[in-house]
Tab-separated table of C-alpha atoms in Angstrom:
chain	number	residue	atom	x	y	z
A	1	MET	CA	-25.382	-25.150	-74.132
A	2	ARG	CA	-23.459	-26.880	-76.922
A	3	GLN	CA	-25.762	-28.307	-79.610
A	4	SER	CA	-25.265	-31.139	-82.094
A	5	PRO	CA	-26.461	-31.841	-85.655
A	6	LEU	CA	-27.083	-35.506	-84.704
A	7	VAL	CA	-28.526	-36.584	-81.374
A	8	VAL	CA	-28.993	-40.219	-80.365
A	9	VAL	CA	-31.508	-40.775	-77.574
A	10	ALA	CA	-31.364	-44.141	-75.807
A	11	ASN	CA	-32.182	-45.455	-72.352
A	12	ARG	CA	-28.520	-46.008	-71.403
A	13	LEU	CA	-25.356	-44.143	-72.202
A	14	PRO	CA	-22.883	-46.357	-74.102
A	15	ILE	CA	-20.116	-46.304	-71.498
A	16	ASP	CA	-18.678	-48.613	-68.893
A	17	ASP	CA	-19.561	-47.967	-65.281
A	18	SER	CA	-15.846	-48.166	-64.469
A	19	VAL	CA	-13.183	-45.603	-65.337
A	20	ALA	CA	-9.855	-46.428	-66.995
A	21	PRO	CA	-6.570	-45.695	-65.125
A	22	ASP	CA	-6.105	-42.484	-67.119
A	23	GLY	CA	-9.553	-41.239	-66.010
A	24	ALA	CA	-11.237	-41.884	-69.359
A	25	PHE	CA	-14.447	-43.778	-69.964
A	26	GLU	CA	-14.738	-46.486	-72.588
A	27	TRP	CA	-17.575	-47.689	-74.790
A	28	ARG	CA	-19.675	-50.361	-73.119
A	29	ARG	CA	-19.701	-53.302	-75.520
A	30	SER	CA	-21.910	-56.258	-74.619
A	31	PRO	CA	-22.867	-59.288	-76.747
A	32	GLY	CA	-25.202	-57.905	-79.390
A	33	GLY	CA	-27.383	-54.931	-78.571
A	34	LEU	CA	-27.657	-51.247	-79.232
A	35	VAL	CA	-24.092	-50.134	-78.483
A	36	SER	CA	-22.587	-52.780	-80.764
A	37	ALA	CA	-24.789	-51.465	-83.564
A	38	LEU	CA	-24.160	-47.741	-83.129
A	39	HIS	CA	-20.561	-47.667	-81.869
A	40	PRO	CA	-18.886	-47.930	-85.312
A	41	LEU	CA	-21.144	-45.204	-86.703
A	42	LEU	CA	-20.732	-42.624	-83.950
A	43	ARG	CA	-17.147	-42.934	-82.768
A	44	HIS	CA	-15.945	-40.501	-85.462
A	45	THR	CA	-19.167	-38.514	-85.981
A	46	PRO	CA	-19.989	-35.185	-84.288
A	47	ALA	CA	-22.938	-36.238	-82.160
A	48	THR	CA	-24.490	-36.156	-78.715
A	49	TRP	CA	-25.795	-39.268	-76.967
A	50	VAL	CA	-28.633	-38.596	-74.513
A	51	GLY	CA	-29.133	-41.336	-71.933
A	52	TRP	CA	-29.084	-42.550	-68.361
A	53	ALA	CA	-25.665	-43.130	-66.774
A	54	GLY	CA	-26.818	-46.126	-64.702
A	55	GLY	CA	-26.972	-44.689	-61.192
A	56	THR	CA	-29.666	-42.847	-59.268
A	57	GLY	CA	-29.747	-39.254	-58.161
A	58	PRO	CA	-28.380	-36.157	-59.939
A	59	ALA	CA	-27.005	-36.602	-63.452
A	60	PRO	CA	-23.184	-36.750	-63.454
A	61	GLU	CA	-21.054	-34.665	-65.804
A	62	LEU	CA	-19.238	-37.043	-68.164
A	63	PRO	CA	-16.455	-36.406	-70.675
A	64	ASP	CA	-16.759	-37.001	-74.408
A	65	VAL	CA	-16.029	-40.550	-75.563
A	66	ASP	CA	-14.417	-40.894	-79.021
A	67	GLY	CA	-15.676	-37.403	-79.774
A	68	VAL	CA	-19.290	-38.209	-78.868
A	69	ARG	CA	-20.713	-35.931	-76.192
A	70	MET	CA	-22.433	-37.729	-73.299
A	71	HIS	CA	-25.537	-35.922	-72.009
A	72	THR	CA	-26.908	-37.626	-68.915
A	73	VAL	CA	-30.558	-37.871	-67.909
A	74	PRO	CA	-31.117	-38.342	-64.157
A	75	LEU	CA	-33.307	-41.152	-62.845
A	76	SER	CA	-34.426	-41.707	-59.282
A	77	ALA	CA	-34.668	-45.130	-57.663
A	78	GLU	CA	-38.427	-44.920	-58.197
A	79	ASP	CA	-37.914	-44.140	-61.903
A	80	VAL	CA	-35.642	-47.162	-62.308
A	81	ARG	CA	-38.092	-49.430	-60.506
A	82	ASP	CA	-41.272	-48.292	-62.249
A	83	HIS	CA	-40.080	-47.135	-65.678
A	84	TYR	CA	-37.135	-49.410	-66.463
A	85	GLU	CA	-37.788	-52.553	-64.435
A	86	GLY	CA	-41.557	-52.038	-64.540
A	87	PHE	CA	-43.236	-50.768	-67.699
A	88	ALA	CA	-40.278	-51.237	-70.059
A	89	ASN	CA	-39.112	-54.676	-68.949
A	90	ALA	CA	-42.078	-56.294	-67.200
A	91	THR	CA	-44.828	-54.916	-69.458
A	92	LEU	CA	-43.450	-54.181	-72.933
A	93	TRP	CA	-40.505	-56.606	-73.151
A	94	PRO	CA	-42.492	-59.821	-72.540
A	95	LEU	CA	-45.399	-58.629	-74.698
A	96	TYR	CA	-43.066	-57.796	-77.595
A	97	HIS	CA	-41.460	-61.228	-77.320
A	98	ASP	CA	-44.652	-63.227	-77.893
A	99	ALA	CA	-45.629	-63.100	-74.194
A	100	VAL	CA	-43.071	-65.804	-73.343
A	101	GLU	CA	-43.607	-64.509	-69.808
A	102	GLN	CA	-46.913	-62.946	-68.768
A	103	PRO	CA	-46.789	-59.122	-69.056
A	104	GLU	CA	-47.777	-57.133	-65.982
A	105	TYR	CA	-49.794	-53.914	-66.013
A	106	HIS	CA	-49.647	-51.321	-63.228
A	107	ARG	CA	-50.840	-47.725	-63.428
A	108	ARG	CA	-47.870	-46.339	-61.494
A	109	TRP	CA	-45.527	-47.960	-64.018
A	110	TRP	CA	-47.284	-46.124	-66.834
A	111	GLU	CA	-47.090	-42.844	-64.920
A	112	ALA	CA	-43.331	-43.337	-64.482
A	113	TYR	CA	-42.948	-44.239	-68.170
A	114	GLN	CA	-44.626	-40.961	-69.162
A	115	ARG	CA	-42.540	-38.966	-66.688
A	116	VAL	CA	-39.212	-40.414	-67.801
A	117	ASN	CA	-40.034	-40.123	-71.505
A	118	GLN	CA	-40.843	-36.442	-70.957
A	119	ARG	CA	-37.465	-35.954	-69.286
A	120	PHE	CA	-35.631	-37.599	-72.206
A	121	ALA	CA	-37.569	-35.504	-74.730
A	122	GLU	CA	-36.677	-32.283	-72.908
A	123	ALA	CA	-33.008	-33.285	-72.795
A	124	ALA	CA	-32.967	-34.007	-76.538
A	125	ALA	CA	-34.694	-30.685	-77.251
A	126	GLN	CA	-31.931	-28.875	-75.348
A	127	VAL	CA	-28.977	-30.369	-77.202
A	128	ALA	CA	-30.271	-30.635	-80.793
A	129	GLU	CA	-29.231	-27.806	-83.085
A	130	PRO	CA	-31.920	-26.040	-85.196
A	131	GLY	CA	-33.126	-28.335	-87.961
A	132	GLY	CA	-30.975	-31.203	-86.636
A	133	LEU	CA	-31.557	-34.958	-86.624
A	134	VAL	CA	-32.679	-36.796	-83.502
A	135	TRP	CA	-32.597	-40.591	-83.555
A	136	VAL	CA	-34.638	-42.171	-80.752
A	137	GLN	CA	-33.876	-45.780	-79.890
A	138	ASP	CA	-36.059	-48.631	-78.684
A	139	TYR	CA	-38.998	-49.584	-76.522
A	140	HIS	CA	-37.989	-47.664	-73.403
A	141	LEU	CA	-38.751	-44.389	-75.199
A	142	HIS	CA	-41.879	-44.895	-77.319
A	143	LEU	CA	-43.342	-41.537	-76.270
A	144	VAL	CA	-40.262	-39.412	-76.933
A	145	PRO	CA	-40.853	-38.728	-80.677
A	146	GLY	CA	-44.322	-37.271	-80.047
A	147	LEU	CA	-43.206	-35.270	-77.013
A	148	LEU	CA	-40.132	-34.000	-78.853
A	149	ARG	CA	-42.191	-32.879	-81.843
A	150	GLU	CA	-44.272	-30.690	-79.527
A	151	LEU	CA	-41.110	-29.138	-78.093
A	152	ARG	CA	-39.066	-28.852	-81.310
A	153	PRO	CA	-41.157	-29.080	-84.499
A	154	ASP	CA	-38.115	-27.954	-86.517
A	155	LEU	CA	-36.311	-31.244	-85.926
A	156	ARG	CA	-36.223	-34.285	-88.141
A	157	ILE	CA	-37.034	-37.170	-85.815
A	158	GLY	CA	-36.354	-40.856	-86.323
A	159	PHE	CA	-37.406	-43.782	-84.173
A	160	PHE	CA	-35.916	-47.268	-84.396
A	161	LEU	CA	-37.196	-50.346	-82.579
A	162	HIS	CA	-34.454	-52.918	-81.984
A	163	VAL	CA	-36.772	-55.589	-80.558
A	164	PRO	CA	-39.668	-57.346	-82.330
A	165	PHE	CA	-42.928	-55.461	-82.742
A	166	PRO	CA	-45.828	-57.774	-81.910
A	167	PRO	CA	-48.859	-58.701	-84.004
A	168	PRO	CA	-52.032	-56.669	-83.405
A	169	GLU	CA	-53.705	-59.330	-81.263
A	170	LEU	CA	-50.883	-59.066	-78.709
A	171	PHE	CA	-50.354	-55.307	-78.844
A	172	MET	CA	-54.085	-54.732	-78.363
A	173	GLN	CA	-53.735	-56.074	-74.803
A	174	LEU	CA	-51.887	-52.914	-73.736
A	175	PRO	CA	-54.082	-50.579	-71.695
A	176	ARG	CA	-52.207	-47.556	-73.153
A	177	ARG	CA	-51.888	-48.787	-76.730
A	178	ALA	CA	-53.136	-45.582	-78.405
A	179	GLU	CA	-50.696	-43.366	-76.483
A	180	LEU	CA	-47.746	-45.585	-77.414
A	181	LEU	CA	-48.679	-45.580	-81.097
A	182	ARG	CA	-49.127	-41.810	-81.142
A	183	GLY	CA	-45.778	-41.384	-79.442
A	184	MET	CA	-44.020	-43.371	-82.149
A	185	LEU	CA	-45.924	-41.484	-84.870
A	186	GLY	CA	-44.322	-38.268	-83.671
A	187	ALA	CA	-41.316	-39.416	-85.709
A	188	ASP	CA	-40.786	-38.712	-89.413
A	189	LEU	CA	-39.455	-42.239	-89.894
A	190	VAL	CA	-40.221	-45.334	-87.818
A	191	GLY	CA	-37.810	-48.194	-88.466
A	192	PHE	CA	-38.102	-51.871	-87.574
A	193	GLN	CA	-35.883	-54.929	-87.930
A	194	ARG	CA	-38.279	-56.836	-90.201
A	195	ALA	CA	-40.954	-55.992	-92.754
A	196	GLN	CA	-43.551	-57.945	-90.768
A	197	ALA	CA	-43.101	-55.540	-87.853
A	198	ALA	CA	-43.791	-52.538	-90.110
A	199	HIS	CA	-46.901	-54.331	-91.366
A	200	ASN	CA	-48.063	-54.932	-87.791
A	201	PHE	CA	-47.540	-51.255	-86.956
A	202	ALA	CA	-49.488	-50.071	-89.999
A	203	GLN	CA	-52.380	-52.378	-89.140
A	204	LEU	CA	-52.500	-51.012	-85.600
A	205	ALA	CA	-52.392	-47.390	-86.755
A	206	THR	CA	-55.584	-48.057	-88.707
A	207	LYS	CA	-57.248	-50.324	-86.150
A	208	VAL	CA	-56.531	-48.269	-83.015
A	209	LEU	CA	-56.199	-44.716	-84.344
A	210	GLY	CA	-58.253	-44.876	-87.533
A	211	LEU	CA	-55.375	-43.530	-89.640
A	212	PRO	CA	-54.815	-44.165	-93.360
A	213	ALA	CA	-51.840	-46.496	-93.576
A	214	THR	CA	-49.839	-48.751	-95.868
A	215	ASP	CA	-46.784	-50.826	-95.000
A	216	ARG	CA	-44.657	-47.828	-96.033
A	217	ARG	CA	-46.558	-44.690	-95.020
A	218	ILE	CA	-49.031	-43.527	-92.396
A	219	GLY	CA	-50.917	-40.235	-92.537
A	220	VAL	CA	-51.250	-38.409	-89.216
A	221	ASP	CA	-52.007	-34.771	-88.338
A	222	GLY	CA	-51.327	-33.484	-91.839
A	223	ARG	CA	-48.006	-35.308	-92.042
A	224	VAL	CA	-46.772	-38.496	-93.662
A	225	VAL	CA	-44.787	-40.807	-91.401
A	226	ARG	CA	-42.595	-43.238	-93.300
A	227	ILE	CA	-42.163	-46.747	-91.952
A	228	GLY	CA	-40.021	-49.663	-93.055
A	229	ALA	CA	-37.566	-52.421	-92.287
A	230	PHE	CA	-33.899	-51.574	-91.705
A	231	PRO	CA	-32.208	-54.740	-90.377
A	232	VAL	CA	-29.418	-53.811	-87.957
A	233	ALA	CA	-25.923	-54.796	-89.023
A	234	ILE	CA	-22.400	-54.940	-87.589
A	235	ASP	CA	-19.027	-53.524	-88.556
A	236	THR	CA	-18.075	-56.598	-90.553
A	237	ALA	CA	-14.623	-55.360	-91.512
A	238	GLU	CA	-13.746	-54.406	-87.938
A	239	MET	CA	-14.867	-57.793	-86.608
A	240	SER	CA	-12.952	-59.692	-89.294
A	241	ALA	CA	-9.806	-57.634	-88.689
A	242	LEU	CA	-9.980	-58.299	-84.960
A	243	ALA	CA	-10.466	-62.024	-85.534
A	244	ALA	CA	-7.457	-62.114	-87.859
A	245	ARG	CA	-5.047	-60.661	-85.291
A	246	PRO	CA	-2.292	-63.122	-84.362
A	247	GLU	CA	-2.889	-62.663	-80.626
A	248	VAL	CA	-6.596	-63.501	-81.031
A	249	ALA	CA	-5.773	-66.597	-83.073
A	250	GLU	CA	-3.241	-67.624	-80.426
A	251	ARG	CA	-5.798	-67.084	-77.664
A	252	ALA	CA	-8.287	-69.281	-79.529
A	253	HIS	CA	-5.616	-71.991	-79.812
A	254	ARG	CA	-4.918	-71.823	-76.067
A	255	LEU	CA	-8.633	-71.950	-75.260
A	256	ARG	CA	-8.994	-75.174	-77.205
A	257	GLN	CA	-6.074	-76.653	-75.339
A	258	ASP	CA	-7.588	-75.558	-72.019
A	259	LEU	CA	-10.804	-77.330	-73.029
A	260	GLY	CA	-8.901	-80.579	-73.470
A	261	ARG	CA	-8.664	-80.383	-77.262
A	262	PRO	CA	-12.160	-81.739	-77.944
A	263	GLU	CA	-13.138	-82.672	-81.474
A	264	GLN	CA	-15.912	-80.105	-81.505
A	265	VAL	CA	-16.832	-77.039	-79.463
A	266	ILE	CA	-20.354	-75.629	-79.271
A	267	LEU	CA	-20.685	-72.008	-78.125
A	268	SER	CA	-23.663	-69.938	-77.015
A	269	VAL	CA	-23.397	-66.305	-75.949
A	270	ASP	CA	-26.517	-64.723	-74.479
A	271	ARG	CA	-27.788	-62.240	-71.994
A	272	MET	CA	-29.530	-64.102	-69.183
A	273	ASP	CA	-33.039	-63.652	-70.542
A	274	TYR	CA	-36.066	-65.910	-70.883
A	275	THR	CA	-36.379	-64.959	-74.569
A	276	LYS	CA	-32.986	-66.464	-75.445
A	277	GLY	CA	-34.034	-70.125	-75.280
A	278	ILE	CA	-31.207	-71.092	-72.903
A	279	GLU	CA	-33.247	-73.688	-71.008
A	280	GLN	CA	-34.495	-75.342	-74.207
A	281	ARG	CA	-30.954	-75.467	-75.594
A	282	LEU	CA	-29.575	-77.068	-72.426
A	283	LYS	CA	-32.368	-79.638	-72.411
A	284	ALA	CA	-31.621	-80.577	-76.028
A	285	TYR	CA	-27.919	-80.905	-75.223
A	286	ARG	CA	-28.641	-83.098	-72.225
A	287	GLU	CA	-30.824	-85.449	-74.276
A	288	LEU	CA	-28.126	-85.770	-76.932
A	289	LEU	CA	-25.686	-86.769	-74.200
A	290	ALA	CA	-28.170	-89.180	-72.610
A	291	ASN	CA	-28.898	-90.843	-75.961
A	292	GLY	CA	-25.203	-91.231	-76.750
A	293	ASP	CA	-25.415	-89.025	-79.854
A	294	ILE	CA	-22.537	-86.952	-78.495
A	295	LYS	CA	-19.935	-87.682	-75.831
A	296	VAL	CA	-18.350	-85.289	-73.360
A	297	ARG	CA	-14.806	-86.264	-74.286
A	298	ASP	CA	-15.442	-85.414	-77.946
A	299	THR	CA	-17.845	-82.478	-77.686
A	300	VAL	CA	-18.055	-79.619	-75.201
A	301	LEU	CA	-20.551	-76.808	-74.748
A	302	ILE	CA	-19.527	-73.320	-73.617
A	303	GLN	CA	-22.524	-71.351	-72.371
A	304	VAL	CA	-21.879	-67.673	-71.733
A	305	ALA	CA	-24.885	-66.132	-69.958
A	306	VAL	CA	-24.200	-62.538	-68.937
A	307	PRO	CA	-26.466	-61.461	-66.032
A	308	SER	CA	-29.256	-59.089	-66.986
A	309	ARG	CA	-31.904	-57.180	-65.033
A	310	ASP	CA	-31.024	-58.988	-61.838
A	311	ARG	CA	-33.592	-57.028	-59.831
A	312	VAL	CA	-36.506	-58.271	-61.963
A	313	ALA	CA	-38.015	-61.377	-60.334
A	314	GLN	CA	-38.392	-63.421	-63.539
A	315	TYR	CA	-34.683	-63.040	-64.267
A	316	GLN	CA	-33.664	-64.162	-60.794
A	317	ILE	CA	-35.863	-67.249	-61.175
A	318	LEU	CA	-34.470	-67.957	-64.648
A	319	ARG	CA	-30.866	-67.733	-63.458
A	320	ASP	CA	-31.594	-70.209	-60.650
A	321	ARG	CA	-33.212	-72.628	-63.109
A	322	VAL	CA	-30.360	-72.389	-65.604
A	323	GLU	CA	-27.711	-72.917	-62.933
A	324	HIS	CA	-29.625	-75.917	-61.566
A	325	GLN	CA	-29.846	-77.378	-65.076
A	326	VAL	CA	-26.121	-76.847	-65.741
A	327	GLY	CA	-25.225	-78.452	-62.409
A	328	ARG	CA	-27.436	-81.448	-63.120
A	329	ILE	CA	-25.931	-82.014	-66.583
A	330	ASN	CA	-22.367	-81.692	-65.294
A	331	GLY	CA	-23.196	-84.007	-62.396
A	332	GLU	CA	-24.630	-86.682	-64.692
A	333	PHE	CA	-22.244	-86.557	-67.627
A	334	GLY	CA	-19.093	-84.707	-66.604
A	335	ARG	CA	-15.860	-86.208	-65.372
A	336	VAL	CA	-13.038	-84.829	-63.269
A	337	GLY	CA	-11.398	-82.218	-65.476
A	338	GLU	CA	-14.033	-82.775	-68.187
A	339	PRO	CA	-17.264	-80.880	-67.495
A	340	ALA	CA	-20.036	-81.339	-70.023
A	341	ILE	CA	-20.777	-77.602	-69.926
A	342	HIS	CA	-18.435	-74.699	-69.270
A	343	TYR	CA	-20.833	-72.164	-67.779
A	344	LEU	CA	-19.600	-68.561	-67.646
A	345	THR	CA	-21.499	-65.534	-66.381
A	346	GLN	CA	-18.849	-62.819	-66.465
A	347	PRO	CA	-18.720	-60.321	-69.345
A	348	PHE	CA	-15.804	-60.666	-71.781
A	349	ASP	CA	-13.733	-58.014	-73.449
A	350	ARG	CA	-13.971	-57.796	-77.209
A	351	ALA	CA	-10.809	-59.763	-78.034
A	352	GLU	CA	-11.691	-62.612	-75.656
A	353	LEU	CA	-15.192	-62.882	-77.115
A	354	VAL	CA	-13.813	-63.042	-80.647
A	355	ALA	CA	-11.349	-65.732	-79.569
A	356	LEU	CA	-14.352	-67.732	-78.339
A	357	TYR	CA	-16.019	-67.224	-81.723
A	358	ARG	CA	-12.895	-68.545	-83.412
A	359	VAL	CA	-12.667	-71.648	-81.220
A	360	ALA	CA	-16.332	-72.606	-81.718
A	361	ASP	CA	-17.060	-75.190	-84.395
A	362	VAL	CA	-20.789	-74.628	-83.901
A	363	MET	CA	-22.396	-71.389	-82.738
A	364	ALA	CA	-25.840	-72.080	-81.240
A	365	VAL	CA	-28.048	-68.967	-81.400
A	366	THR	CA	-31.532	-70.244	-80.598
A	367	PRO	CA	-33.722	-67.501	-79.060
A	368	LEU	CA	-37.439	-68.050	-78.752
A	369	ARG	CA	-37.862	-64.549	-80.203
A	370	ASP	CA	-35.323	-61.868	-81.068
A	371	GLY	CA	-35.404	-58.615	-82.976
A	372	MET	CA	-32.136	-59.345	-84.770
A	373	ASN	CA	-29.380	-61.009	-82.679
A	374	LEU	CA	-26.047	-59.501	-83.616
A	375	VAL	CA	-24.108	-62.344	-81.965
A	376	ALA	CA	-25.021	-64.511	-84.954
A	377	LYS	CA	-23.619	-61.911	-87.334
A	378	GLU	CA	-20.503	-61.380	-85.218
A	379	TYR	CA	-19.756	-65.107	-85.291
A	380	VAL	CA	-19.985	-65.235	-89.083
A	381	ALA	CA	-17.761	-62.171	-89.473
A	382	ALA	CA	-15.191	-63.659	-87.063
A	383	ARG	CA	-14.830	-66.914	-89.040
A	384	VAL	CA	-12.059	-65.558	-91.214
A	385	ASP	CA	-10.923	-69.063	-92.189
A	386	GLY	CA	-14.320	-69.836	-93.722
A	387	THR	CA	-15.147	-72.633	-91.294
A	388	GLY	CA	-17.773	-72.899	-88.569
A	389	ALA	CA	-21.458	-73.776	-88.508
A	390	LEU	CA	-24.202	-71.403	-87.334
A	391	LEU	CA	-27.256	-72.978	-85.698
A	392	LEU	CA	-29.898	-70.244	-85.782
A	393	SER	CA	-33.453	-69.865	-84.557
A	394	GLU	CA	-36.096	-69.166	-87.177
A	395	PHE	CA	-37.449	-66.552	-84.771
A	396	ALA	CA	-34.334	-64.368	-84.714
A	397	GLY	CA	-34.412	-61.450	-87.108
A	398	ALA	CA	-31.020	-62.577	-88.439
A	399	ALA	CA	-32.667	-65.710	-89.897
A	400	SER	CA	-34.182	-63.683	-92.751
A	401	GLU	CA	-30.669	-62.664	-93.829
A	402	LEU	CA	-28.480	-65.636	-92.853
A	403	GLU	CA	-30.541	-68.186	-94.736
A	404	GLN	CA	-27.593	-70.559	-95.100
A	405	ALA	CA	-27.457	-71.170	-91.341
A	406	TYR	CA	-28.845	-74.393	-89.899
A	407	LEU	CA	-32.286	-73.013	-89.081
A	408	VAL	CA	-34.301	-74.530	-86.243
A	409	ASN	CA	-37.506	-74.015	-84.290
A	410	PRO	CA	-36.296	-73.741	-80.672
A	411	HIS	CA	-39.759	-74.634	-79.383
A	412	ASP	CA	-39.431	-78.051	-81.082
A	413	LEU	CA	-37.044	-80.015	-78.889
A	414	ASP	CA	-36.577	-82.868	-81.357
A	415	GLY	CA	-36.041	-80.424	-84.205
A	416	LEU	CA	-33.523	-78.519	-82.113
A	417	LYS	CA	-31.598	-81.728	-81.401
A	418	GLN	CA	-31.643	-82.703	-85.076
A	419	GLY	CA	-30.442	-79.263	-86.105
A	420	LEU	CA	-27.584	-79.377	-83.614
A	421	LEU	CA	-26.538	-82.817	-84.816
A	422	ALA	CA	-26.728	-81.668	-88.431
A	423	ALA	CA	-24.416	-78.759	-87.665
A	424	LEU	CA	-21.994	-81.013	-85.740
A	425	ARG	CA	-21.925	-83.695	-88.441
A	426	ALA	CA	-21.891	-81.486	-91.540
A	427	GLY	CA	-19.111	-82.086	-94.018
A	428	PRO	CA	-16.409	-79.439	-94.508
A	429	GLU	CA	-17.575	-78.563	-98.036
A	430	ASP	CA	-21.141	-77.905	-96.894
A	431	VAL	CA	-19.954	-75.859	-93.917
A	432	ALA	CA	-17.591	-73.815	-96.102
A	433	ALA	CA	-20.253	-73.110	-98.746
A	434	ARG	CA	-22.755	-71.929	-96.159
A	435	MET	CA	-20.224	-69.763	-94.358
A	436	ARG	CA	-18.947	-68.222	-97.593
A	437	ALA	CA	-22.468	-67.142	-98.607
A	438	MET	CA	-23.196	-65.655	-95.174
A	439	ARG	CA	-19.890	-63.786	-95.048
A	440	GLU	CA	-20.521	-62.307	-98.497
A	441	HIS	CA	-23.933	-61.096	-97.364
A	442	LEU	CA	-22.492	-59.401	-94.275
A	443	ALA	CA	-19.714	-57.789	-96.295
A	444	HIS	CA	-22.320	-56.012	-98.447
A	445	ASN	CA	-24.800	-55.346	-95.641
A	446	ASP	CA	-22.656	-53.922	-92.850
A	447	ILE	CA	-23.203	-51.236	-90.230
A	448	HIS	CA	-22.322	-48.449	-92.642
A	449	ALA	CA	-24.878	-49.609	-95.206
A	450	TRP	CA	-27.504	-49.887	-92.441
A	451	ALA	CA	-26.844	-46.402	-91.092
A	452	ALA	CA	-26.719	-44.870	-94.561
A	453	SER	CA	-30.002	-46.542	-95.472
A	454	TYR	CA	-31.821	-45.371	-92.350
A	455	LEU	CA	-30.365	-41.864	-92.138
A	456	SER	CA	-30.897	-41.252	-95.871
A	457	ALA	CA	-34.526	-42.262	-95.481
A	458	LEU	CA	-34.805	-39.954	-92.467
A	459	GLU	CA	-33.250	-37.054	-94.375
A	460	GLU	CA	-35.768	-37.553	-97.192
A	461	SER	CA	-38.766	-37.780	-94.873
A	462	GLY	CA	-40.785	-34.752	-93.855
A	463	THR	CA	-44.214	-33.290	-93.349
A	464	LEU	CA	-46.775	-32.515	-96.011
A	465	VAL	CA	-47.248	-29.000	-94.734
A	466	GLY	CA	-43.565	-28.136	-94.232
A	467	ARG	CA	-41.630	-27.556	-91.059
A	468	ARG	CA	-42.312	-24.764	-88.641
A	469	PRO	CA	-39.549	-22.737	-86.981
A	470	ALA	CA	-38.246	-23.934	-83.663
A	471	THR	CA	-40.065	-22.868	-80.518
A	472	ARG	CA	-37.876	-22.905	-77.439
């Protein structure tokens, strides 16, 4: 079996479910998320990506994509239901996002989580070359680092959590908290989006496992595990270059004409998820219309809400609520040919999404909780003319970097309305100064700097007692 010096292990493979006319697969690029972060790094790097292809049954054989080998892990319908929809997205996801929805706990979900994590660890052990690097991604695979260390102690193992890591009082609710922590501590380096998350993890290592820990190092089983914050970035240059293409600029111009040439366009791009604050944002927009602070003819909202986890009950309920809210607002305030909200649920290709970024005078990114939110960074990078206002939740990881955005508390409806009005009414000099500072930050803190920072730290990490030879 062909082996690789770098192996990425993630729940999903980064490819479209569809096949291009020439029989090739393409990278799956959604708003924000894991693939957007890793795609620029891996497309020209010898690597193997271990993940699930999206279907059930035997694992399909897939071709390389941009030189990256795709190694599929099979999941049954039961695995998808109990591991992915169950423990990962109905237990961990809500708990890690401040319990916006009540987490559920079922023993069969935990059994499936263990089973699937073991399968991913075995797959990674097969394809990693001796002494290679394995980079495990996100909350679906907390147990993989520990399981992989048992199988391949010669490897250097990294783990990165893309979502928030909760404070101890929330994490302590988990019935299997010790097993999850030990799984993560199988890594040589555990990375988080924010320093507070690393602090939370260190506290839990001491509280639950009795381990000596600081916010940078944890001692376990004769090893030192490094921890720290490595905020995910984007390929700033690639995004800016795409936004500067004449055809993208022309598409943005046509979009504004199609919208009726309003004075101002507000844009939100989200997955359909209860953590994204979509309902709160729509309510704030409705009240601004009702109070006469904004008028449909002058201001329009585009809400892109890409369906997500449609088989999970909370997401079905959320989609119904959002669509009811959009219909009510359009019914009350829209006119023939002039809807108050343009509501779109289909995914967009990269160029179309960037054209939307370019047409938006205000980008409203107001999640209730988010690990980072790369949409906010993509919007800033796409504003090549230096205009555009970013309305950003204080509870998105991006807020600690994009401090010049119009920061709001999305739980505070009045504050959200005031923040939106401030962004809409800001003078051009203020908007330009804020955007210039944010663009400069992203230029110096791009995807390449992020990857170099994390992988350098992983290369430098190691055990106190040295590495043992591989056992296969």
